[in-house]
PDB file of C-alpha atoms in Angstrom:
ATOM      1  CA  MET A 967     -11.337  -3.083  30.834  1.00 54.00           C
ATOM      2  CA  VAL A 968     -11.036  -3.154  27.019  1.00 61.00           C
ATOM      3  CA  SER A 969      -9.128  -6.084  25.536  1.00 71.00           C
ATOM      4  CA  VAL A 970      -6.205  -5.649  23.147  1.00 85.00           C
ATOM      5  CA  PRO A 971      -7.590  -5.849  19.597  1.00 94.00           C
ATOM      6  CA  SER A 972      -6.471  -8.388  17.015  1.00 96.00           C
ATOM      7  CA  ARG A 973      -5.591  -6.919  13.637  1.00 98.00           C
ATOM      8  CA  TYR A 974      -6.324  -8.832  10.431  1.00 98.00           C
ATOM      9  CA  LEU A 975      -5.543  -8.304   6.779  1.00 98.00           C
ATOM     10  CA  VAL A 976      -8.418  -9.547   4.615  1.00 98.00           C
ATOM     11  CA  PHE A 977      -8.580  -9.990   0.848  1.00 98.00           C
ATOM     12  CA  PHE A 978     -12.007  -9.730  -0.752  1.00 98.00           C
ATOM     13  CA  GLN A 979     -13.675  -9.529  -4.158  1.00 98.00           C
ATOM     14  CA  TYR A 980     -16.891  -7.997  -5.431  1.00 98.00           C
ATOM     15  CA  PHE A 981     -19.064  -7.397  -8.486  1.00 98.00           C
ATOM     16  CA  GLY A 982     -18.981  -3.606  -8.600  1.00 97.00           C
ATOM     17  CA  THR A 983     -22.097  -2.889 -10.670  1.00 96.00           C
ATOM     18  CA  ARG A 984     -24.350  -3.028  -7.602  1.00 94.00           C
ATOM     19  CA  TYR A 985     -22.337  -0.543  -5.535  1.00 97.00           C
ATOM     20  CA  SER A 986     -21.416   3.140  -5.495  1.00 97.00           C
ATOM     21  CA  GLY A 987     -17.772   2.106  -5.190  1.00 97.00           C
ATOM     22  CA  VAL A 988     -15.808   0.332  -2.491  1.00 98.00           C
ATOM     23  CA  MET A 989     -15.725   3.163   0.060  1.00 97.00           C
ATOM     24  CA  GLU A 990     -18.355   3.687   2.745  1.00 95.00           C
ATOM     25  CA  THR A 991     -21.298   5.959   1.949  1.00 94.00           C
ATOM     26  CA  SER A 992     -24.401   7.116   3.799  1.00 91.00           C
ATOM     27  CA  ASN A 993     -26.960   4.320   4.002  1.00 82.00           C
ATOM     28  CA  ASP A 994     -29.792   6.393   2.544  1.00 84.00           C
ATOM     29  CA  GLN A 995     -28.358   6.290  -0.997  1.00 87.00           C
ATOM     30  CA  THR A 996     -29.840   4.062  -3.709  1.00 87.00           C
ATOM     31  CA  LEU A 997     -26.416   2.461  -4.169  1.00 91.00           C
ATOM     32  CA  VAL A 998     -24.037   2.276  -1.208  1.00 95.00           C
ATOM     33  CA  GLY A 999     -20.415   1.248  -0.852  1.00 97.00           C
ATOM     34  CA  VAL A1000     -18.990  -2.253  -0.519  1.00 98.00           C
ATOM     35  CA  GLN A1001     -17.502  -1.115   2.807  1.00 98.00           C
ATOM     36  CA  ASN A1002     -21.031  -0.606   4.170  1.00 97.00           C
ATOM     37  CA  TYR A1003     -21.789  -4.293   3.673  1.00 98.00           C
ATOM     38  CA  LEU A1004     -18.410  -5.436   5.001  1.00 98.00           C
ATOM     39  CA  GLU A1005     -18.869  -3.487   8.228  1.00 98.00           C
ATOM     40  CA  LYS A1006     -22.502  -4.560   8.593  1.00 97.00           C
ATOM     41  CA  ALA A1007     -21.369  -8.191   8.356  1.00 98.00           C
ATOM     42  CA  ALA A1008     -18.518  -7.560  10.810  1.00 98.00           C
ATOM     43  CA  GLN A1009     -20.868  -6.111  13.435  1.00 97.00           C
ATOM     44  CA  LYS A1010     -22.636  -9.490  13.540  1.00 96.00           C
ATOM     45  CA  LEU A1011     -19.434 -10.973  14.963  1.00 95.00           C
ATOM     46  CA  LYS A1012     -20.441  -9.183  18.207  1.00 92.00           C
ATOM     47  CA  PRO A1013     -17.273  -7.151  18.814  1.00 94.00           C
ATOM     48  CA  ILE A1014     -17.210  -4.918  21.873  1.00 93.00           C
ATOM     49  CA  VAL A1015     -15.944  -2.002  19.712  1.00 94.00           C
ATOM     50  CA  PRO A1016     -17.422  -1.266  16.242  1.00 95.00           C
ATOM     51  CA  ILE A1017     -15.256  -2.704  13.465  1.00 97.00           C
ATOM     52  CA  LYS A1018     -13.852  -0.374  10.804  1.00 98.00           C
ATOM     53  CA  PHE A1019     -12.445  -1.653   7.495  1.00 98.00           C
ATOM     54  CA  HIS A1020      -9.409   0.312   6.285  1.00 98.00           C
ATOM     55  CA  ILE A1021      -9.513  -0.268   2.535  1.00 98.00           C
ATOM     56  CA  SER A1022      -6.234  -0.478   0.620  1.00 98.00           C
ATOM     57  CA  SER A1023      -7.434   0.580  -2.821  1.00 97.00           C
ATOM     58  CA  ARG A1024     -10.325   2.833  -3.734  1.00 95.00           C
ATOM     59  CA  THR A1025     -12.522   1.774  -6.672  1.00 97.00           C
ATOM     60  CA  ASP A1026     -15.324   3.788  -8.293  1.00 95.00           C
ATOM     61  CA  SER A1027     -18.929   2.906  -8.954  1.00 96.00           C
ATOM     62  CA  GLY A1028     -19.146   0.077 -11.487  1.00 97.00           C
ATOM     63  CA  VAL A1029     -15.514  -1.023 -11.033  1.00 98.00           C
ATOM     64  CA  HIS A1030     -14.987  -4.625  -9.945  1.00 98.00           C
ATOM     65  CA  ALA A1031     -12.356  -6.311  -7.779  1.00 98.00           C
ATOM     66  CA  LEU A1032     -10.929  -9.760  -8.286  1.00 98.00           C
ATOM     67  CA  CYS A1033      -8.978  -8.989  -5.133  1.00 98.00           C
ATOM     68  CA  ASN A1034      -8.999  -5.865  -2.969  1.00 98.00           C
ATOM     69  CA  SER A1035      -7.744  -5.752   0.611  1.00 98.00           C
ATOM     70  CA  ALA A1036      -8.336  -4.072   3.957  1.00 98.00           C
ATOM     71  CA  HIS A1037      -7.213  -4.303   7.554  1.00 98.00           C
ATOM     72  CA  LEU A1038      -9.526  -4.342  10.568  1.00 98.00           C
ATOM     73  CA  ASP A1039      -9.202  -4.543  14.329  1.00 98.00           C
ATOM     74  CA  ILE A1040     -11.450  -6.863  16.312  1.00 96.00           C
ATOM     75  CA  HIS A1041     -11.968  -6.260  20.031  1.00 94.00           C
ATOM     76  CA  LYS A1042     -13.415  -9.280  21.793  1.00 91.00           C
ATOM     77  CA  ALA A1043     -14.536  -9.404  25.398  1.00 88.00           C
ATOM     78  CA  PRO A1044     -11.737 -10.041  27.922  1.00 88.00           C
ATOM     79  CA  GLY A1045     -10.993 -13.763  28.136  1.00 86.00           C
ATOM     80  CA  LYS A1046     -12.540 -14.525  24.742  1.00 90.00           C
ATOM     81  CA  PRO A1047     -10.078 -16.041  22.233  1.00 92.00           C
ATOM     82  CA  ALA A1048      -9.318 -14.192  18.997  1.00 93.00           C
ATOM     83  CA  PHE A1049     -10.900 -15.448  15.794  1.00 95.00           C
ATOM     84  CA  SER A1050      -8.795 -17.858  13.825  1.00 97.00           C
ATOM     85  CA  GLU A1051      -8.227 -16.795  10.221  1.00 97.00           C
ATOM     86  CA  LYS A1052     -10.533 -19.558   8.960  1.00 98.00           C
ATOM     87  CA  GLN A1053     -13.262 -18.626  11.455  1.00 97.00           C
ATOM     88  CA  LEU A1054     -13.123 -14.999  10.343  1.00 98.00           C
ATOM     89  CA  ILE A1055     -13.402 -15.896   6.631  1.00 98.00           C
ATOM     90  CA  CYS A1056     -16.329 -18.254   7.171  1.00 98.00           C
ATOM     91  CA  SER A1057     -18.195 -15.938   9.539  1.00 98.00           C
ATOM     92  CA  LEU A1058     -17.892 -12.844   7.361  1.00 98.00           C
ATOM     93  CA  ASN A1059     -18.920 -14.740   4.223  1.00 98.00           C
ATOM     94  CA  HIS A1060     -21.943 -16.157   6.045  1.00 98.00           C
ATOM     95  CA  HIS A1061     -23.114 -12.665   6.992  1.00 98.00           C
ATOM     96  CA  LEU A1062     -22.370 -11.199   3.548  1.00 98.00           C
ATOM     97  CA  LYS A1063     -24.883 -13.446   1.810  1.00 96.00           C
ATOM     98  CA  PRO A1064     -26.544 -12.812  -0.645  1.00 94.00           C
ATOM     99  CA  GLU A1065     -24.348  -9.858  -1.714  1.00 97.00           C
ATOM    100  CA  PRO A1066     -21.838 -10.475  -4.572  1.00 98.00           C
ATOM    101  CA  ILE A1067     -18.989  -9.843  -2.122  1.00 98.00           C
ATOM    102  CA  SER A1068     -16.695 -12.584  -0.872  1.00 98.00           C
ATOM    103  CA  ILE A1069     -13.833 -12.776   1.627  1.00 98.00           C
ATOM    104  CA  LEU A1070     -10.978 -14.702  -0.024  1.00 98.00           C
ATOM    105  CA  ASN A1071      -8.334 -14.829   2.722  1.00 98.00           C
ATOM    106  CA  ALA A1072      -7.531 -13.449   6.153  1.00 98.00           C
ATOM    107  CA  TYR A1073      -4.219 -13.139   8.001  1.00 98.00           C
ATOM    108  CA  ARG A1074      -3.317 -12.005  11.528  1.00 98.00           C
ATOM    109  CA  VAL A1075      -0.917  -9.080  11.195  1.00 98.00           C
ATOM    110  CA  ALA A1076       1.015  -6.786  13.499  1.00 97.00           C
ATOM    111  CA  SER A1077      -0.761  -3.781  15.000  1.00 96.00           C
ATOM    112  CA  SER A1078       1.547  -1.522  12.960  1.00 97.00           C
ATOM    113  CA  PHE A1079       0.406  -2.996   9.639  1.00 98.00           C
ATOM    114  CA  HIS A1080      -1.685  -0.752   7.351  1.00 98.00           C
ATOM    115  CA  ALA A1081      -3.492  -2.179   4.328  1.00 98.00           C
ATOM    116  CA  ARG A1082      -3.057   0.966   2.266  1.00 97.00           C
ATOM    117  CA  PHE A1083       0.396   2.210   3.221  1.00 97.00           C
ATOM    118  CA  SER A1084       2.068  -1.203   3.513  1.00 98.00           C
ATOM    119  CA  ALA A1085       1.121  -2.210  -0.042  1.00 98.00           C
ATOM    120  CA  LEU A1086       4.033  -2.630  -2.456  1.00 98.00           C
ATOM    121  CA  SER A1087       2.022  -2.586  -5.668  1.00 98.00           C
ATOM    122  CA  ARG A1088      -1.451  -2.761  -7.170  1.00 98.00           C
ATOM    123  CA  THR A1089      -2.444  -4.445 -10.420  1.00 98.00           C
ATOM    124  CA  TYR A1090      -5.458  -3.492 -12.522  1.00 98.00           C
ATOM    125  CA  VAL A1091      -6.846  -5.330 -15.541  1.00 98.00           C
ATOM    126  CA  TYR A1092      -9.144  -3.743 -18.109  1.00 98.00           C
ATOM    127  CA  ARG A1093     -11.231  -6.004 -20.382  1.00 98.00           C
ATOM    128  CA  LEU A1094     -12.028  -5.017 -23.975  1.00 97.00           C
ATOM    129  CA  LEU A1095     -14.471  -6.692 -26.355  1.00 96.00           C
ATOM    130  CA  VAL A1096     -14.063  -6.236 -30.118  1.00 95.00           C
ATOM    131  CA  GLY A1097     -16.502  -7.414 -32.771  1.00 91.00           C
ATOM    132  CA  CYS A1098     -19.913  -6.120 -31.658  1.00 90.00           C
ATOM    133  CA  ALA A1099     -21.585  -3.758 -34.126  1.00 87.00           C
ATOM    134  CA  HIS A1100     -24.209  -2.792 -31.523  1.00 87.00           C
ATOM    135  CA  HIS A1101     -24.437  -3.010 -27.722  1.00 87.00           C
ATOM    136  CA  THR A1102     -27.245  -5.565 -28.054  1.00 89.00           C
ATOM    137  CA  GLU A1103     -24.673  -8.008 -29.461  1.00 89.00           C
ATOM    138  CA  VAL A1104     -22.706  -8.137 -26.201  1.00 91.00           C
ATOM    139  CA  PRO A1105     -23.095 -11.636 -24.708  1.00 92.00           C
ATOM    140  CA  VAL A1106     -25.467 -11.601 -21.744  1.00 92.00           C
ATOM    141  CA  PHE A1107     -22.793 -13.023 -19.441  1.00 91.00           C
ATOM    142  CA  GLU A1108     -20.362 -10.233 -20.341  1.00 94.00           C
ATOM    143  CA  ARG A1109     -22.618  -7.236 -19.698  1.00 93.00           C
ATOM    144  CA  ASP A1110     -21.107  -4.795 -17.200  1.00 95.00           C
ATOM    145  CA  LEU A1111     -17.818  -6.753 -17.322  1.00 97.00           C
ATOM    146  CA  CYS A1112     -16.104  -5.283 -20.395  1.00 97.00           C
ATOM    147  CA  TRP A1113     -15.985  -2.328 -22.772  1.00 97.00           C
ATOM    148  CA  ALA A1114     -17.623  -3.376 -26.045  1.00 96.00           C
ATOM    149  CA  LEU A1115     -15.932  -1.321 -28.765  1.00 95.00           C
ATOM    150  CA  ARG A1116     -17.704  -0.366 -31.964  1.00 86.00           C
ATOM    151  CA  GLY A1117     -16.038  -0.888 -35.325  1.00 79.00           C
ATOM    152  CA  GLY A1118     -13.415  -3.336 -36.540  1.00 83.00           C
ATOM    153  CA  SER A1119     -10.338  -4.815 -34.906  1.00 90.00           C
ATOM    154  CA  LEU A1120      -7.813  -2.853 -32.881  1.00 96.00           C
ATOM    155  CA  ASN A1121      -4.272  -2.083 -34.028  1.00 97.00           C
ATOM    156  CA  VAL A1122      -2.750  -3.808 -31.016  1.00 98.00           C
ATOM    157  CA  ALA A1123       0.826  -3.323 -32.255  1.00 98.00           C
ATOM    158  CA  ALA A1124       0.304   0.457 -32.214  1.00 98.00           C
ATOM    159  CA  MET A1125      -1.271   0.228 -28.750  1.00 98.00           C
ATOM    160  CA  ARG A1126       1.783  -1.650 -27.464  1.00 98.00           C
ATOM    161  CA  ASP A1127       4.089   0.963 -28.947  1.00 98.00           C
ATOM    162  CA  ALA A1128       2.064   3.708 -27.253  1.00 98.00           C
ATOM    163  CA  ALA A1129       2.044   1.848 -23.930  1.00 98.00           C
ATOM    164  CA  GLN A1130       5.845   2.030 -23.740  1.00 98.00           C
ATOM    165  CA  PHE A1131       5.611   5.801 -23.230  1.00 98.00           C
ATOM    166  CA  LEU A1132       3.588   5.187 -20.050  1.00 98.00           C
ATOM    167  CA  LEU A1133       6.200   2.937 -18.442  1.00 98.00           C
ATOM    168  CA  GLY A1134       8.467   4.399 -15.782  1.00 98.00           C
ATOM    169  CA  THR A1135       8.174   7.496 -13.600  1.00 98.00           C
ATOM    170  CA  HIS A1136       6.259  10.476 -15.017  1.00 98.00           C
ATOM    171  CA  ASP A1137       4.044  13.391 -14.127  1.00 97.00           C
ATOM    172  CA  PHE A1138       0.649  11.886 -15.008  1.00 97.00           C
ATOM    173  CA  SER A1139      -1.351  15.110 -14.658  1.00 96.00           C
ATOM    174  CA  THR A1140      -2.881  14.601 -18.113  1.00 96.00           C
ATOM    175  CA  PHE A1141      -4.124  11.165 -17.115  1.00 97.00           C
ATOM    176  CA  ARG A1142      -5.942  12.004 -13.927  1.00 94.00           C
ATOM    177  CA  SER A1143      -9.386  13.356 -13.164  1.00 89.00           C
ATOM    178  CA  HIS A1144      -9.529  16.026 -10.489  1.00 74.00           C
ATOM    179  CA  ASN A1145     -11.874  16.012  -7.537  1.00 69.00           C
ATOM    180  CA  SER A1146     -11.811  17.863  -4.241  1.00 52.00           C
ATOM    181  CA  GLU A1147     -10.031  15.010  -2.461  1.00 61.00           C
ATOM    182  CA  THR A1148      -7.225  14.364  -4.957  1.00 65.00           C
ATOM    183  CA  ALA A1149      -6.406  17.802  -6.385  1.00 66.00           C
ATOM    184  CA  LEU A1150      -3.485  18.244  -3.969  1.00 75.00           C
ATOM    185  CA  GLN A1151      -1.956  14.789  -4.557  1.00 86.00           C
ATOM    186  CA  SER A1152       1.396  14.626  -6.315  1.00 94.00           C
ATOM    187  CA  PRO A1153       0.858  13.614  -9.961  1.00 95.00           C
ATOM    188  CA  ILE A1154       4.147  11.699 -10.043  1.00 97.00           C
ATOM    189  CA  ARG A1155       3.633   7.952 -10.390  1.00 98.00           C
ATOM    190  CA  THR A1156       5.739   5.000 -11.568  1.00 98.00           C
ATOM    191  CA  ILE A1157       4.171   2.457 -13.922  1.00 98.00           C
ATOM    192  CA  LEU A1158       6.012  -0.828 -13.395  1.00 98.00           C
ATOM    193  CA  GLN A1159       4.215  -2.897 -16.027  1.00 98.00           C
ATOM    194  CA  VAL A1160       1.885  -2.469 -19.005  1.00 98.00           C
ATOM    195  CA  ASP A1161       0.692  -5.534 -20.927  1.00 98.00           C
ATOM    196  CA  ILE A1162      -1.880  -5.898 -23.698  1.00 98.00           C
ATOM    197  CA  GLN A1163      -2.789  -9.525 -24.277  1.00 98.00           C
ATOM    198  CA  PRO A1164      -5.596 -11.543 -25.896  1.00 96.00           C
ATOM    199  CA  SER A1165      -8.020 -13.034 -23.408  1.00 94.00           C
ATOM    200  CA  ALA A1166     -10.975 -15.394 -23.237  1.00 90.00           C
ATOM    201  CA  GLY A1167     -14.530 -14.321 -22.606  1.00 87.00           C
ATOM    202  CA  PHE A1168     -16.825 -16.074 -20.179  1.00 85.00           C
ATOM    203  CA  LEU A1169     -18.051 -19.238 -21.960  1.00 81.00           C
ATOM    204  CA  SER A1170     -16.700 -17.736 -25.207  1.00 81.00           C
ATOM    205  CA  HIS A1171     -15.861 -21.163 -26.634  1.00 80.00           C
ATOM    206  CA  HIS A1172     -19.615 -21.682 -26.986  1.00 80.00           C
ATOM    207  CA  TYR A1173     -19.968 -18.762 -29.414  1.00 78.00           C
ATOM    208  CA  GLU A1174     -16.649 -18.765 -31.298  1.00 77.00           C
ATOM    209  CA  HIS A1175     -18.592 -18.534 -34.575  1.00 74.00           C
ATOM    210  CA  ARG A1176     -19.472 -14.912 -33.746  1.00 83.00           C
ATOM    211  CA  GLY A1177     -15.861 -13.795 -34.182  1.00 84.00           C
ATOM    212  CA  LEU A1178     -15.676 -11.828 -30.950  1.00 91.00           C
ATOM    213  CA  GLU A1179     -12.242 -10.885 -29.612  1.00 93.00           C
ATOM    214  CA  PHE A1180     -11.403 -10.208 -25.973  1.00 95.00           C
ATOM    215  CA  TRP A1181      -8.304  -8.284 -24.866  1.00 97.00           C
ATOM    216  CA  GLU A1182      -6.884  -7.404 -21.468  1.00 98.00           C
ATOM    217  CA  VAL A1183      -4.827  -4.320 -20.670  1.00 98.00           C
ATOM    218  CA  LYS A1184      -2.864  -4.753 -17.435  1.00 98.00           C
ATOM    219  CA  PHE A1185      -1.156  -2.040 -15.378  1.00 98.00           C
ATOM    220  CA  ARG A1186       0.964  -2.443 -12.237  1.00 98.00           C
ATOM    221  CA  SER A1187       2.159   0.388 -10.003  1.00 98.00           C
ATOM    222  CA  ARG A1188       2.564   1.073  -6.321  1.00 97.00           C
ATOM    223  CA  SER A1189      -0.347   3.505  -6.600  1.00 97.00           C
ATOM    224  CA  PHE A1190      -2.487   5.243  -9.200  1.00 97.00           C
ATOM    225  CA  LEU A1191      -4.104   8.647  -9.491  1.00 95.00           C
ATOM    226  CA  TYR A1192      -7.864   9.137  -9.525  1.00 94.00           C
ATOM    227  CA  ARG A1193      -9.230   7.486 -12.714  1.00 95.00           C
ATOM    228  CA  GLN A1194      -5.702   7.239 -14.127  1.00 97.00           C
ATOM    229  CA  VAL A1195      -6.136   3.669 -15.364  1.00 98.00           C
ATOM    230  CA  ARG A1196      -9.392   4.426 -17.183  1.00 98.00           C
ATOM    231  CA  ARG A1197      -7.845   7.441 -18.907  1.00 98.00           C
ATOM    232  CA  MET A1198      -4.731   5.481 -19.920  1.00 98.00           C
ATOM    233  CA  VAL A1199      -6.877   2.642 -21.292  1.00 98.00           C
ATOM    234  CA  GLY A1200      -9.089   5.083 -23.192  1.00 98.00           C
ATOM    235  CA  SER A1201      -6.028   6.700 -24.742  1.00 98.00           C
ATOM    236  CA  LEU A1202      -4.528   3.358 -25.779  1.00 98.00           C
ATOM    237  CA  VAL A1203      -7.850   2.299 -27.308  1.00 98.00           C
ATOM    238  CA  ALA A1204      -7.906   5.593 -29.250  1.00 98.00           C
ATOM    239  CA  VAL A1205      -4.489   4.645 -30.629  1.00 98.00           C
ATOM    240  CA  GLY A1206      -5.780   1.184 -31.518  1.00 98.00           C
ATOM    241  CA  GLN A1207      -8.703   2.787 -33.386  1.00 96.00           C
ATOM    242  CA  GLY A1208      -6.472   5.239 -35.261  1.00 97.00           C
ATOM    243  CA  LYS A1209      -7.809   8.337 -33.484  1.00 97.00           C
ATOM    244  CA  LEU A1210      -4.406   8.980 -31.895  1.00 98.00           C
ATOM    245  CA  ARG A1211      -0.836   8.077 -32.890  1.00 98.00           C
ATOM    246  CA  PRO A1212       1.481   6.264 -30.456  1.00 98.00           C
ATOM    247  CA  GLN A1213       3.608   9.429 -30.345  1.00 98.00           C
ATOM    248  CA  ASP A1214       0.556  11.383 -29.154  1.00 98.00           C
ATOM    249  CA  ILE A1215       0.693   9.518 -25.828  1.00 98.00           C
ATOM    250  CA  LYS A1216       4.181  10.879 -25.195  1.00 98.00           C
ATOM    251  CA  GLU A1217       3.052  14.377 -26.138  1.00 98.00           C
ATOM    252  CA  LEU A1218      -0.011  14.168 -23.890  1.00 98.00           C
ATOM    253  CA  LEU A1219       2.221  13.139 -20.974  1.00 97.00           C
ATOM    254  CA  GLU A1220       4.498  16.100 -21.602  1.00 97.00           C
ATOM    255  CA  LEU A1221       1.573  18.554 -21.592  1.00 97.00           C
ATOM    256  CA  LYS A1222       0.812  17.699 -17.923  1.00 96.00           C
ATOM    257  CA  ASP A1223      -2.725  19.032 -18.296  1.00 94.00           C
ATOM    258  CA  ALA A1224      -5.878  16.974 -17.645  1.00 93.00           C
ATOM    259  CA  ARG A1225      -7.796  19.241 -20.056  1.00 93.00           C
ATOM    260  CA  ALA A1226      -5.552  18.105 -22.921  1.00 95.00           C
ATOM    261  CA  LEU A1227      -6.963  14.587 -22.961  1.00 96.00           C
ATOM    262  CA  PRO A1228      -9.560  14.146 -25.748  1.00 95.00           C
ATOM    263  CA  PRO A1229     -13.063  13.541 -24.350  1.00 93.00           C
ATOM    264  CA  TYR A1230     -13.277  10.135 -26.070  1.00 94.00           C
ATOM    265  CA  ALA A1231     -10.148   8.904 -24.252  1.00 96.00           C
ATOM    266  CA  MET A1232     -11.942   7.867 -21.052  1.00 96.00           C
ATOM    267  CA  ALA A1233     -12.793   4.181 -20.675  1.00 97.00           C
ATOM    268  CA  PRO A1234     -16.065   3.338 -18.883  1.00 97.00           C
ATOM    269  CA  ALA A1235     -15.980   1.807 -15.415  1.00 97.00           C
ATOM    270  CA  ALA A1236     -17.523  -1.549 -16.314  1.00 94.00           C
ATOM    271  CA  GLY A1237     -14.406  -3.118 -17.848  1.00 97.00           C
ATOM    272  CA  LEU A1238     -12.056  -2.311 -14.970  1.00 98.00           C
ATOM    273  CA  PHE A1239     -10.972  -4.860 -12.356  1.00 98.00           C
ATOM    274  CA  LEU A1240      -8.609  -4.450  -9.435  1.00 98.00           C
ATOM    275  CA  LYS A1241      -6.728  -7.726  -9.820  1.00 98.00           C
ATOM    276  CA  ALA A1242      -4.286  -7.773  -6.916  1.00 98.00           C
ATOM    277  CA  VAL A1243      -2.727  -5.851  -4.050  1.00 98.00           C
ATOM    278  CA  GLU A1244       0.778  -7.074  -3.252  1.00 98.00           C
ATOM    279  CA  TYR A1245       2.562  -6.827   0.122  1.00 98.00           C
TER     280      TYR A1245
END
């Protein structure tokens, strides 16, 4: 007799540089997915049925998460009590050591709950660093955590003007990368929020004399297309550097053609963070 499983929603974070992305991969790769480590840790809880993490938000290799989420079902032997939320957090974190992955919270949820389809919105933050003439000038503690831009300061006012064209519901075909899994997805998405704000670097108050500037570009939507955020950030940075005009963003949207995006308008993975998944 198999017991009725308990379903949990868990929130977790990770340093994405060490992984091929969040999704599960074959274990014989040099870099594997965060999901591989989550499920390996979960198997040490001794469930009677293997535990599968259903991830809410896919992130690519090199992309980080301040907070991603997933749901999982845990079958315990008949008569054994379900894990409390605190027990689950502590046990998973114990078995995840020494990986840079951490369970932040866990909640018992209804069996009908789905981490991906029940999400109301997702928020991404992209970190920019301005003021480094060469990549060797990037502070050690910021490597792999931001996009260090060459040249002088950004025209942030122009970037904010350009960002307004991205707000609302549009066909974002120009701002997505195609792969075999996403080519058939609808390109229609609704951007609920775009913000470009100054930010602080890690321990930056200790090297203020260097004149480095940190900026954060934040996007919120119910869902995003494959690499949409990185392509939008790259385009806004191109505006800030004078390579594109704010009006060009509107025209690129109207073209609805991924080939129309200039090759320089693709931000690298390292500066991107999934900040939150809201329910």
